[in-house]
Tab-separated table of C-alpha atoms in Angstrom:
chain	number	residue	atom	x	y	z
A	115	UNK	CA	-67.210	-27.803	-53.037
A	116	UNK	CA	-69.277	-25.409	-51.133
A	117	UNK	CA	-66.821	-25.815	-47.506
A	118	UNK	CA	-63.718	-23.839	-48.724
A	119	UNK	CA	-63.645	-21.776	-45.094
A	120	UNK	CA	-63.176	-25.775	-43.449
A	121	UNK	CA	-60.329	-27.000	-46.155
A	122	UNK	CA	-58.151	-23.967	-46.257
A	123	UNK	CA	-58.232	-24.188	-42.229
A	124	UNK	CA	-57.339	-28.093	-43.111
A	125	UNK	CA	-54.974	-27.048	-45.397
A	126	UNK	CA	-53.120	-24.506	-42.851
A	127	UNK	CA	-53.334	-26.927	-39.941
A	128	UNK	CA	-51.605	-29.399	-41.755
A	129	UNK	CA	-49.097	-27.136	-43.474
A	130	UNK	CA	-47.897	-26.144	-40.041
A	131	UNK	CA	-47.686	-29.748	-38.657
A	132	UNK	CA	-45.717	-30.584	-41.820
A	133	UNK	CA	-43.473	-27.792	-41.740
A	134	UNK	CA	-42.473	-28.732	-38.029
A	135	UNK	CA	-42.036	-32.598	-39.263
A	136	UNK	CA	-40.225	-31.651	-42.078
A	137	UNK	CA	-37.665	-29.826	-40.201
A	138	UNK	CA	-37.467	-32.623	-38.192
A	139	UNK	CA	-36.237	-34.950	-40.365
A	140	UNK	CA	-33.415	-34.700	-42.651
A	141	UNK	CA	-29.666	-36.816	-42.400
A	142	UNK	CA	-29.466	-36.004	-38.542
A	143	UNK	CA	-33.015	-36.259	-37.061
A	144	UNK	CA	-34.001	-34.070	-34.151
A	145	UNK	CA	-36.808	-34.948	-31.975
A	146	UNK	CA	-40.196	-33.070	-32.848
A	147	UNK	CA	-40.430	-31.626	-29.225
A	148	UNK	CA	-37.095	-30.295	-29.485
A	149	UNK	CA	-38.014	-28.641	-33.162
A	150	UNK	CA	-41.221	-27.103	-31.429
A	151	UNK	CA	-39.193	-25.749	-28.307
A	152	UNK	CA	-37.116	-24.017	-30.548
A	153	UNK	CA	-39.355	-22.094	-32.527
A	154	UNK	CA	-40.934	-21.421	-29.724
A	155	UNK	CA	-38.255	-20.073	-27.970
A	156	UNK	CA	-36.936	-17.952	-30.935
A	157	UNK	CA	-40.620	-16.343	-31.492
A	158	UNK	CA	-40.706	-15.919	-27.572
A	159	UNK	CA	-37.935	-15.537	-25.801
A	160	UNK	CA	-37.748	-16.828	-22.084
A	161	UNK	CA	-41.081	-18.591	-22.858
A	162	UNK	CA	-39.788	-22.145	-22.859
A	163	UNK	CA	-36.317	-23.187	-21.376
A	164	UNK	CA	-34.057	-24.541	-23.655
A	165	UNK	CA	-33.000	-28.169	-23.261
A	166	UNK	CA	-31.245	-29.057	-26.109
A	167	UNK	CA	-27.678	-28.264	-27.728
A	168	UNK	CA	-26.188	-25.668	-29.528
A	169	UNK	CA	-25.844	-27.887	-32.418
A	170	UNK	CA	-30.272	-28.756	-32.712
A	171	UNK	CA	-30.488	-24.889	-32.474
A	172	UNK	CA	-28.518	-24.334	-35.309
A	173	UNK	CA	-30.298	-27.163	-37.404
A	174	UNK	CA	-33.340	-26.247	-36.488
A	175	UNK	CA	-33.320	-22.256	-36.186
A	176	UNK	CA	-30.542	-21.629	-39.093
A	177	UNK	CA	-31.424	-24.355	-41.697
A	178	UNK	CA	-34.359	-26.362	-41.060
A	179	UNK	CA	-36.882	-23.569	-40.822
A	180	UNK	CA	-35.683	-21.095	-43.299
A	181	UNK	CA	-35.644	-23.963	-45.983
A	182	UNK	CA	-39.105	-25.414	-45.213
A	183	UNK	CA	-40.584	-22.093	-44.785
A	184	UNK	CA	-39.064	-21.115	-48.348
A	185	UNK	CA	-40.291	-24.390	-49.653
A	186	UNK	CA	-43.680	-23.381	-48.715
A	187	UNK	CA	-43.503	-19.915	-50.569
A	188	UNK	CA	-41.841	-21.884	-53.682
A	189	UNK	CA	-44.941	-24.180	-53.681
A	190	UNK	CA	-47.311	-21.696	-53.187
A	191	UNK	CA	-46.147	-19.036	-55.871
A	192	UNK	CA	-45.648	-21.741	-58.552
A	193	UNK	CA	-48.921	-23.325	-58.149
A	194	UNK	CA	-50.815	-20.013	-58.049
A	195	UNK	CA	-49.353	-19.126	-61.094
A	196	UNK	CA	-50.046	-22.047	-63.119
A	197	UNK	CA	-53.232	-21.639	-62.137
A	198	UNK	CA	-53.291	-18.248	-63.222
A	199	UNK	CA	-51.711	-19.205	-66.462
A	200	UNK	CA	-54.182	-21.989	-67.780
A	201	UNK	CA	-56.557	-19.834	-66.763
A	202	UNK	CA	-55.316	-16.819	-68.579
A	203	UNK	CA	-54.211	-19.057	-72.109
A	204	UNK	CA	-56.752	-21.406	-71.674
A	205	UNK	CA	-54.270	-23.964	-72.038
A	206	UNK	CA	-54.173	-26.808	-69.643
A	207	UNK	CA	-50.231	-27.616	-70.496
A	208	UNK	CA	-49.391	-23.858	-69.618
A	209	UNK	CA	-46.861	-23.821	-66.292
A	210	UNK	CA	-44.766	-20.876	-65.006
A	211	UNK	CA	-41.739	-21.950	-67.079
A	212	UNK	CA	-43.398	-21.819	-70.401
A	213	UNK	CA	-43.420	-18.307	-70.656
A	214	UNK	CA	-39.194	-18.339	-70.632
A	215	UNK	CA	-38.947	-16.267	-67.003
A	216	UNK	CA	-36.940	-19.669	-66.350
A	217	UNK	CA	-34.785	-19.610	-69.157
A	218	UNK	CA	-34.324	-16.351	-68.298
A	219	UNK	CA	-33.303	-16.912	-64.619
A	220	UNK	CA	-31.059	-19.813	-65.724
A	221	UNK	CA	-29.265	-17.557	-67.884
A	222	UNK	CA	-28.099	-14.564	-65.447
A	223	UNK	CA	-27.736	-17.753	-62.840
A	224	UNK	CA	-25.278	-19.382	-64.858
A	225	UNK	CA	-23.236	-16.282	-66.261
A	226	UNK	CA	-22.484	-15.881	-62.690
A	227	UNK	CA	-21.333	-19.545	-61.903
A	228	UNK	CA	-19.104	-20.203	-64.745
A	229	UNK	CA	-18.107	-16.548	-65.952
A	230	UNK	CA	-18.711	-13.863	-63.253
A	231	UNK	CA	-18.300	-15.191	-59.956
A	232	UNK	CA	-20.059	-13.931	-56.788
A	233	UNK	CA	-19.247	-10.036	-57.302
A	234	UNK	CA	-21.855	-9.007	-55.435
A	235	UNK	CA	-21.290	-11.593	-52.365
A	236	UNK	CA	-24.458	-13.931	-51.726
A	237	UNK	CA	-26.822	-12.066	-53.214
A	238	UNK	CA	-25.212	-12.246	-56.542
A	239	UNK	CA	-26.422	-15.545	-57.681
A	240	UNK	CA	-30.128	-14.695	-56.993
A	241	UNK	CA	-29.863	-11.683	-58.375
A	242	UNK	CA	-28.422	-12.244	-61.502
A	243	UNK	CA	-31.261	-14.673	-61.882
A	244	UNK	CA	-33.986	-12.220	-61.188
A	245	UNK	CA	-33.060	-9.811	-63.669
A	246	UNK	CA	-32.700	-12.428	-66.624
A	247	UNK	CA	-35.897	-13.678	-65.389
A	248	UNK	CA	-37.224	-10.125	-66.107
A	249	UNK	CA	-35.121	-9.373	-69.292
A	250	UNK	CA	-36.963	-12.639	-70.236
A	251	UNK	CA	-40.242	-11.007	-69.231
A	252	UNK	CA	-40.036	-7.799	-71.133
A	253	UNK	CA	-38.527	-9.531	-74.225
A	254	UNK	CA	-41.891	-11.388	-74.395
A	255	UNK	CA	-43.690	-8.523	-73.603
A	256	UNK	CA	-41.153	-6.519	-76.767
A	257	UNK	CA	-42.046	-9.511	-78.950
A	258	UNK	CA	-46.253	-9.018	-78.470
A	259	UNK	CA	-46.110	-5.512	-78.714
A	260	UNK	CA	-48.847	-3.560	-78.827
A	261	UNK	CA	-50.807	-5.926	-81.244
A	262	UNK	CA	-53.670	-8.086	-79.587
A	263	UNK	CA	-52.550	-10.085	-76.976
A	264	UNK	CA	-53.931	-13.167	-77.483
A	265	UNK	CA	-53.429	-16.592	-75.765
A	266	UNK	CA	-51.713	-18.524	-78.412
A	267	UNK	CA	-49.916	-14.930	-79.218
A	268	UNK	CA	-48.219	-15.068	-75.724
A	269	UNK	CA	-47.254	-19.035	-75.278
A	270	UNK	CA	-45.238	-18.707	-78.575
A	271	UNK	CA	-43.181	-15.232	-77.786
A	272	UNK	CA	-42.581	-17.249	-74.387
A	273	UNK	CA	-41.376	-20.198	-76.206
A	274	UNK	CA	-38.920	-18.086	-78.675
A	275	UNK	CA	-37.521	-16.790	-75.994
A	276	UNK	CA	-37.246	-19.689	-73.781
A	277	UNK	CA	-35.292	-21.157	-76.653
A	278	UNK	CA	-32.975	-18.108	-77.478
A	279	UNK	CA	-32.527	-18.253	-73.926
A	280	UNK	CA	-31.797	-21.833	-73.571
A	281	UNK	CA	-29.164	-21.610	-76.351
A	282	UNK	CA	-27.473	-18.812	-74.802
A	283	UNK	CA	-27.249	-20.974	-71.663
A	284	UNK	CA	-25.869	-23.668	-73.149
A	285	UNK	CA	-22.795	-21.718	-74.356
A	286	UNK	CA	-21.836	-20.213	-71.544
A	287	UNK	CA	-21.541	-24.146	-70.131
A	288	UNK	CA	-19.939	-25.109	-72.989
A	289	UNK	CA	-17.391	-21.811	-73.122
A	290	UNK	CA	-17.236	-22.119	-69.093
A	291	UNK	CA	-14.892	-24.233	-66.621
A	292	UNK	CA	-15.969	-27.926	-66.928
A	293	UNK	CA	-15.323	-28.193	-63.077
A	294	UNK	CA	-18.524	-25.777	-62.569
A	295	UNK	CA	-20.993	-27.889	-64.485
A	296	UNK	CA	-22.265	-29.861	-61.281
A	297	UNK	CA	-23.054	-26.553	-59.595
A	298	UNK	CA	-24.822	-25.051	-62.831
A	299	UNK	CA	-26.829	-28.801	-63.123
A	300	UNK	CA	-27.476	-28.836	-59.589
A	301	UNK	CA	-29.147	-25.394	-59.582
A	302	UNK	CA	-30.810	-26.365	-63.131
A	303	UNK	CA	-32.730	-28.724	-61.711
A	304	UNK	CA	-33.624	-27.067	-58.814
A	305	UNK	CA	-33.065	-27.142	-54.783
A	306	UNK	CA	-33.915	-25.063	-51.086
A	307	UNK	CA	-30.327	-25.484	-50.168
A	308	UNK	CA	-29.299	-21.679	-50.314
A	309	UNK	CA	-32.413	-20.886	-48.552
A	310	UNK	CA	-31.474	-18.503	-45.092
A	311	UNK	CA	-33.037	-15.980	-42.744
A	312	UNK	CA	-31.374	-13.424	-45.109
A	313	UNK	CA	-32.875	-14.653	-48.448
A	314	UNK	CA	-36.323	-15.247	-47.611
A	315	UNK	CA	-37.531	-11.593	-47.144
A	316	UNK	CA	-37.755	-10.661	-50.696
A	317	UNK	CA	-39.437	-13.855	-52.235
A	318	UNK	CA	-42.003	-13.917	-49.015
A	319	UNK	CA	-42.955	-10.377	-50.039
A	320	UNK	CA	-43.217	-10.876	-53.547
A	321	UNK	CA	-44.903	-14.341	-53.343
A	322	UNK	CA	-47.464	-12.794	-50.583
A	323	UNK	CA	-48.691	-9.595	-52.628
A	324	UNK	CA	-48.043	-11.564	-55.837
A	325	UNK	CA	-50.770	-14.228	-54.804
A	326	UNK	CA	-53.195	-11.321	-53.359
A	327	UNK	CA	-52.929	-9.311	-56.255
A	328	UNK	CA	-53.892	-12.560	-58.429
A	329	UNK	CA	-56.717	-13.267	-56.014
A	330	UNK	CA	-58.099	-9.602	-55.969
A	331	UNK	CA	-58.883	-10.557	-60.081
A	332	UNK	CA	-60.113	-14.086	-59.567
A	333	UNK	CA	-63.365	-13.024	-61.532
A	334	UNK	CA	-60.876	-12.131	-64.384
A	335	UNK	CA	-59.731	-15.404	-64.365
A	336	UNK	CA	-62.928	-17.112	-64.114
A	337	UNK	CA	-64.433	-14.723	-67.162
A	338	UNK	CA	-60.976	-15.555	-69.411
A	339	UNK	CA	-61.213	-19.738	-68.474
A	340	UNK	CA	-64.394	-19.181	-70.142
A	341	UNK	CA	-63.194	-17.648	-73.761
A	342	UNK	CA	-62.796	-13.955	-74.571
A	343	UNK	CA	-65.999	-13.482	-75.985
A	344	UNK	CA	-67.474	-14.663	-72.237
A	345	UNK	CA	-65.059	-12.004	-70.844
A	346	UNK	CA	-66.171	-8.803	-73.391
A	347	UNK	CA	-69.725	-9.634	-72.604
A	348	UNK	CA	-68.982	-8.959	-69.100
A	349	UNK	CA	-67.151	-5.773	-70.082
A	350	UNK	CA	-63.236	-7.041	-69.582
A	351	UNK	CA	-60.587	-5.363	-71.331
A	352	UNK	CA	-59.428	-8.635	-72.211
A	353	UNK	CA	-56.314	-7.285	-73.383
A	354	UNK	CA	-54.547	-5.352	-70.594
A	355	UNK	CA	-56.078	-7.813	-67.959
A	356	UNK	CA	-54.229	-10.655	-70.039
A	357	UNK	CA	-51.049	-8.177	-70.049
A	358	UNK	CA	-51.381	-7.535	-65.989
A	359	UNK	CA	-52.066	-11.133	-64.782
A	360	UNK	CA	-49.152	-12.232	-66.933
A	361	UNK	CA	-46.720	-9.783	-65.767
A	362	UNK	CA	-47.744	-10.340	-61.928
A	363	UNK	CA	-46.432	-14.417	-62.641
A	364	UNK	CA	-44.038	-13.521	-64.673
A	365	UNK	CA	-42.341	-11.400	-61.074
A	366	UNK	CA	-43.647	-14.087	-58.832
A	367	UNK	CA	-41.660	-16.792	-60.884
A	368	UNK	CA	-38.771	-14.630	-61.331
A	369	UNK	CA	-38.096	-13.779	-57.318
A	370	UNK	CA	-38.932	-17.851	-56.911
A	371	UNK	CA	-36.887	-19.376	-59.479
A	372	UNK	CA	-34.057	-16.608	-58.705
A	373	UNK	CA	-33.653	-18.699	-54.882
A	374	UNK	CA	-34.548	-22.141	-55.722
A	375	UNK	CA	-33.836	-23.123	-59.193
A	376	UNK	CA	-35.946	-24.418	-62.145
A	377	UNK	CA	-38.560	-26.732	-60.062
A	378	UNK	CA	-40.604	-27.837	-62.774
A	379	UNK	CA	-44.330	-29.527	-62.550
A	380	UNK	CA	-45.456	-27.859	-59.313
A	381	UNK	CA	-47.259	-25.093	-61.302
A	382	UNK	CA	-48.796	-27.746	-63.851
A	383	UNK	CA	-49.815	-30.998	-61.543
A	384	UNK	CA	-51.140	-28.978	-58.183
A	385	UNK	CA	-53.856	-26.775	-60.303
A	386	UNK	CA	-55.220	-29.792	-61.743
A	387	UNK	CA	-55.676	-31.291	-58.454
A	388	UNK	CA	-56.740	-28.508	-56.890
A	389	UNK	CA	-59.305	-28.339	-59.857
A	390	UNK	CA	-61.138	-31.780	-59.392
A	391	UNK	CA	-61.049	-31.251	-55.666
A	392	UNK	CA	-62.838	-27.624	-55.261
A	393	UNK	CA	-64.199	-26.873	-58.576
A	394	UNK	CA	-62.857	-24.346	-61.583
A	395	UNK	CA	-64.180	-20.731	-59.278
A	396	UNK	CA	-60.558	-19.409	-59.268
A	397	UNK	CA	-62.085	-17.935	-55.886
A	398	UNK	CA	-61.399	-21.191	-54.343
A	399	UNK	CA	-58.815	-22.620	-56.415
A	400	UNK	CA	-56.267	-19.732	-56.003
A	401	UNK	CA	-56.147	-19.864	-52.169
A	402	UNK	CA	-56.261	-23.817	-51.915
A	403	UNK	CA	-53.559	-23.984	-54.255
A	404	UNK	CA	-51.393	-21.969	-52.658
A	405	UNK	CA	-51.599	-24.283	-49.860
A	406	UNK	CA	-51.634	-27.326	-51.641
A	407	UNK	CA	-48.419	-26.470	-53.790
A	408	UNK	CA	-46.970	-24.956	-50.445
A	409	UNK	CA	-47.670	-28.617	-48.727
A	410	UNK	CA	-46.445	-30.748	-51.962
A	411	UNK	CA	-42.890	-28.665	-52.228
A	412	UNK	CA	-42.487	-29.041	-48.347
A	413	UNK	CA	-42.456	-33.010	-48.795
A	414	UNK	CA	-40.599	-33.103	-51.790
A	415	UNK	CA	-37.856	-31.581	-50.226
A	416	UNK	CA	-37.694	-33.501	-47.435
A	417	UNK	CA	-37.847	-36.934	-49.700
A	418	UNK	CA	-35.242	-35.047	-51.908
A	419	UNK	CA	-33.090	-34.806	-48.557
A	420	UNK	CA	-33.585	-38.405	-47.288
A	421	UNK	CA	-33.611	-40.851	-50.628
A	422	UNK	CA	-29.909	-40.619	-51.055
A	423	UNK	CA	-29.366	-38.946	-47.480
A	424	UNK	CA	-26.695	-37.518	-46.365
A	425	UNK	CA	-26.555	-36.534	-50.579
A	426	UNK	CA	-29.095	-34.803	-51.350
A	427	UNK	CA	-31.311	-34.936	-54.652
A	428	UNK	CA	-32.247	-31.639	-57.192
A	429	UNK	CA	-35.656	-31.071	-56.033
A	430	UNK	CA	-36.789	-30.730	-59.582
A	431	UNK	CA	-35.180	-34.774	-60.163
A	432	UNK	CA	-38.438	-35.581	-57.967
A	433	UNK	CA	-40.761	-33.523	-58.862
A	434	UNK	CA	-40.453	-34.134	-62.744
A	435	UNK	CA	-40.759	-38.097	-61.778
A	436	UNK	CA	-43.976	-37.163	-59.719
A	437	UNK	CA	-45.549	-35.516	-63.311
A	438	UNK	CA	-44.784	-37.605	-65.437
A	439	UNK	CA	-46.035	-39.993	-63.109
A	440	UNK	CA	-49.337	-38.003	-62.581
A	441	UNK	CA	-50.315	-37.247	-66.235
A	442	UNK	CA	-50.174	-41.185	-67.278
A	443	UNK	CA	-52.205	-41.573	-64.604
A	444	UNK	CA	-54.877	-38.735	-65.550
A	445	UNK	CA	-54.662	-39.366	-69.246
A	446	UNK	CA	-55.455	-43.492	-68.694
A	447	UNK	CA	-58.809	-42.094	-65.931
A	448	UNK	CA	-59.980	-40.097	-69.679
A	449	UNK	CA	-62.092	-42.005	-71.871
């Protein structure tokens, strides 16, 4: 695909008409011209005079926008990363959770729902899931070592720990207050609901440098897709490039799953697509998956708030039915 310049303008036009949709529709609608006048009158005040109620404000300012707009950076970061991933282990089955950052996050995330309680006020829960996302990380890292770090080297440290991790998890349910397991479930599976003004500073910044940083190395990416002989030929220290990309996803998947959850598939179905649209160049397939994964998460979560509406459904419920979906259809196209 030689227009990349026209579909990530495409892409951006169409992520900001869905983001203003997608606040607009939810359990109490709100018309689309009164979701624009808002914005617009919170970006620039006195520009446009408001004529609707306290209560759209609200909706739209408080929760609406700060949960799309964190839907986006979900999407984004995941599908960058999984991009990054394959790329890096060659493996086309390689997502952000297989490395056990999400076992990890799950981990400090529940300790705090069923054991420790909110000691550090909101921030606790995300926090808690951050750093087991990054004890996670440097456990892998501990288990490599300073031997060769090879693909198939890295997927199975990530998958020891993911288990060791996962067991862990699974007593502190079954030690914890049955009356909490909903909560832990619910944030298992994944959901924007906790998403605010207040929250979304630290995963925009991380997801934002995480993505450019990734970018700035997309000829990395393209020389290890190829095989590590492909990359020494062109001089790569195949090695501590491996070592950086991964640790740049690992952080991007830690700050993400630390505010949303486990919301699994997103890094694994949108590179694929992304793939047979513009080609394997990671120069195009980073940025247009950012976009794309942002645009897939932001209508997710608005079918995960409408299907059973006013309940609404784990995002990750959705998006796991959506894979499956997706790889029976892509293994019956292969011959």
């Amino acid at each position: 695909m030689k227009s990349t310049p026209f579909a990530l303008a495409a892409l951006t036009a169409a992520l900001a008409v869905s983001i203003a949709v997608a606040v607009a529709l939810g359990a109490v609608p709100v018309p689309l011209g009164t979701v624009v006048g808002v914005i617009a009158a919170e970006i620039a005040p006195g520009a446009v005079a408001p004529t609707w109620s306290i209560g759209d404000q609200r909706i739209v300012w408080e929760i609406r926008v700060p949960r799309a707009i964190l839907g986006a950076l979900v999407g984004a970061g995941l599908a960058v990363v999984g991009a990054t991933l394959q790329a890096i282990t060659r493996n086309p089955l390689a997502d952000p959770y297989l490395f056990g950052v999400s076992s990890g996050a799950a981990l400090g995330a529940v300790a705090v729902i069923v054991h420790l309680g909110l000691f550090l006020g909101v921030a606790t829960l995300p926090l808690a899931a951050f750093g087991g996302a990054m004890t996670a990380l440097l456990l892998v890292l501990a288990i490599v070592g300073d031997r060769r770090i090879g693909p198939e080297r890295l997927v199975l440290a990530g998958v020891a720990v993911s288990f060791v991790f996962g067991a862990a998890t699974n007593f502190l349910i079954f030690a914890g207050d049955p009356r909490a397991a909903h909560a832990v479930v619910f944030w298992m599976l994944g959901g924007l609901g906790a998403a605010s003004w207040n929250l979304l500073a630290v995963p925009a910044a991380v997801t934002v440098f995480g993505i450019l940083a990734l970018f700035l190395h997309f000829r990395v990416l393209n020389a290890l897709a190829n095989g590590d002989e492909t990359a020494v030929s062109l001089g790569i220290e195949i090695e501590s490039a491996r070592l950086i990309l991964f640790a740049i996803s690992a952080v991007i998947t830690g700050a993400l799953v630390a505010v949303s959850g486990a919301i699994g598939f997103v890094g694994l179905i949108v590179p694929h697509v992304v793939r047979a649209w513009v080609g394997a160049d990671h120069r195009r397939v980073l940025p247009v998956a950012a976009f794309a994964g942002a645009l897939f998460l932001v209508w997710v979560d608005v079918a995960a708030r409408l299907l059973s509406a006013p309940q609404e459904l784990p995002i990750g419920m959705i998006t796991a039915a959506l894979g499956g979906g997706f790889f029976v259809w892509h293994m019956a196209r292969r011959p």
